[in-house]
């Protein structure tokens, strides 16, 4: 059985650590991915990590996970608030989804409080910074353990 999870990071998250540290912290995308890999290793999982600024590339990665992964951790960035296509892709693959946001989106502009992903996610984690990705991996592991 698959022992991999897909970690998806959306637009502009490649810039993590370079600007707006008061909102997103000072850690880089590489740090985020390393944290997720460390958390996943505790469950003997590996992480396939993708970051893209292009909606279609994110959708292609989600589709590919259908045959390779047991779950998806996703921070879709601003596509969270706009993309029915990413939501549909997540539903189509049928894997458990944990949605993560570094910042507390509910304490920011009103448009960030709406997510197309949250209604189809098994869990939503906001405002925990990079640690949120570790929580997300642990949550996926619990969901997985309860489903087998
Ligand atoms: O809080 C989050 O994780 C967000 O998903 C981040 C998105 C934002 O559009 C969502 O509303 C909340 C934006 C990521 C932008 O990342 C940057 C990092 C450093 C410098 C500039 C942008």
XYZ file of C-alpha atoms and ligand atoms in Angstrom:
170
model
C 0.000 0.000 0.000
C 1.141 3.537 -0.657
C 3.286 5.083 2.030
C 3.391 8.521 0.525
C 1.518 11.745 0.985
C 1.286 14.697 -1.360
C 2.209 18.125 -0.025
C 0.853 20.924 -2.203
C 1.863 24.551 -1.874
C 0.289 27.128 -4.142
C 1.151 30.488 -5.628
C 3.759 32.751 -4.071
C 4.656 30.289 -1.363
C 8.022 29.857 -3.105
C 8.742 33.337 -1.682
C 8.336 32.263 1.928
C 10.990 33.702 4.184
C 11.846 36.532 1.809
C 9.079 39.028 2.656
C 6.232 39.630 5.110
C 7.785 37.623 7.981
C 5.284 39.254 10.370
C 2.536 37.357 8.514
C 4.192 34.206 7.210
C 7.229 33.791 9.459
C 10.850 33.697 8.424
C 11.125 30.088 7.359
C 11.491 29.141 3.726
C 9.498 26.760 1.561
C 12.397 24.306 1.929
C 11.936 24.545 5.706
C 8.205 23.839 5.317
C 8.890 20.788 3.193
C 11.595 19.554 5.579
C 9.200 19.892 8.536
C 6.558 17.900 6.711
C 9.083 15.206 5.792
C 10.269 14.940 9.385
C 6.694 14.683 10.649
C 5.871 12.088 7.989
C 8.917 9.979 8.814
C 7.414 9.319 12.252
C 4.658 7.422 10.423
C 7.045 5.822 7.937
C 5.650 8.009 5.195
C 7.453 9.841 2.457
C 6.391 13.188 1.068
C 5.962 14.172 -2.555
C 6.172 17.946 -2.436
C 4.964 20.273 -5.168
C 4.826 24.043 -5.292
C 3.533 25.887 -8.285
C 2.289 29.319 -9.229
C 0.103 27.736 -11.909
C -3.330 26.337 -11.153
C -3.178 23.589 -13.799
C 0.123 22.270 -12.486
C -1.362 21.978 -9.016
C -4.346 20.119 -10.459
C -2.078 17.741 -12.392
C -0.141 16.954 -9.201
C -3.378 16.297 -7.318
C -4.578 13.946 -10.074
C -1.280 12.038 -10.019
C -1.626 11.497 -6.262
C -4.626 9.257 -6.864
C -2.276 6.378 -7.663
C 0.568 7.215 -5.308
C -0.612 8.796 -2.058
C -2.724 8.062 0.989
C -3.620 11.689 1.593
C -3.010 15.303 0.682
C -1.820 18.278 2.713
C -2.572 21.470 0.830
C -1.927 25.150 1.234
C -3.401 26.403 -2.004
C -2.393 29.990 -1.240
C -4.707 32.525 -2.815
C -6.281 29.798 -4.984
C -7.942 28.709 -1.748
C -10.264 31.664 -2.123
C -10.885 31.403 -5.857
C -10.427 27.922 -7.292
C -13.370 25.643 -7.816
C -11.083 23.668 -10.155
C -8.667 22.755 -7.353
C -11.565 21.812 -5.107
C -13.006 19.600 -7.861
C -9.621 17.916 -8.364
C -9.368 17.164 -4.654
C -12.844 15.666 -4.647
C -12.088 13.674 -7.807
C -9.093 11.849 -6.338
C -11.032 10.878 -3.236
C -8.119 11.090 -0.804
C -8.366 12.657 2.649
C -7.378 16.314 2.497
C -5.962 18.502 5.242
C -5.983 22.215 4.426
C -3.265 24.363 5.966
C -2.676 28.101 6.144
C 0.371 29.603 7.770
C -1.502 32.724 8.809
C -4.795 33.005 10.630
C -6.819 33.805 7.531
C -9.823 34.712 9.693
C -7.931 37.568 11.316
C -7.081 39.153 7.968
C -9.044 40.584 5.042
C -12.577 39.233 4.823
C -11.983 37.580 1.432
C -9.435 35.266 3.032
C -12.077 33.788 5.329
C -13.771 32.040 2.433
C -12.237 28.794 1.247
C -13.504 26.588 -1.574
C -11.459 23.766 -0.052
C -12.585 23.809 3.581
C -16.014 22.215 2.964
C -14.393 19.154 1.388
C -11.393 18.948 3.745
C -11.182 16.464 6.604
C -9.419 19.077 8.697
C -8.434 22.745 8.434
C -5.441 24.226 10.265
C -4.831 27.979 10.256
C -2.454 30.301 12.034
C 0.020 27.730 13.338
C 2.816 28.721 10.959
C 5.090 25.968 9.751
C 3.980 23.798 12.667
C 0.590 23.631 10.981
C 2.082 21.329 8.347
C 3.322 19.000 11.097
C -0.158 18.978 12.635
C -1.595 18.244 9.205
C 0.629 15.224 8.656
C -0.226 13.885 12.115
C -3.921 14.372 11.417
C -3.646 12.499 8.111
C -1.916 9.650 9.925
C -4.758 9.430 12.439
C -7.361 9.511 9.669
C -5.474 6.792 7.834
C -5.179 4.616 10.948
C -8.910 4.906 11.534
C -9.731 3.917 7.952
C -7.774 0.651 7.722
O -1.674 31.920 5.260
C -1.473 31.208 4.258
O -0.803 30.190 4.288
C -2.042 31.653 2.910
O -2.474 30.495 2.215
C -0.912 32.331 2.160
C -1.353 32.939 0.821
C -2.578 33.805 0.998
O -3.046 34.251 -0.269
C -3.707 33.060 1.709
O -4.794 33.944 1.890
C -3.231 32.565 3.060
C -0.276 33.820 0.211
C 1.105 33.279 0.236
C 2.061 34.375 -0.115
O 3.315 34.029 0.410
C 4.294 34.976 0.429
C 5.369 34.703 1.196
C 6.398 35.628 1.271
C 6.332 36.801 0.547
C 5.241 37.035 -0.237
C 4.214 36.125 -0.318
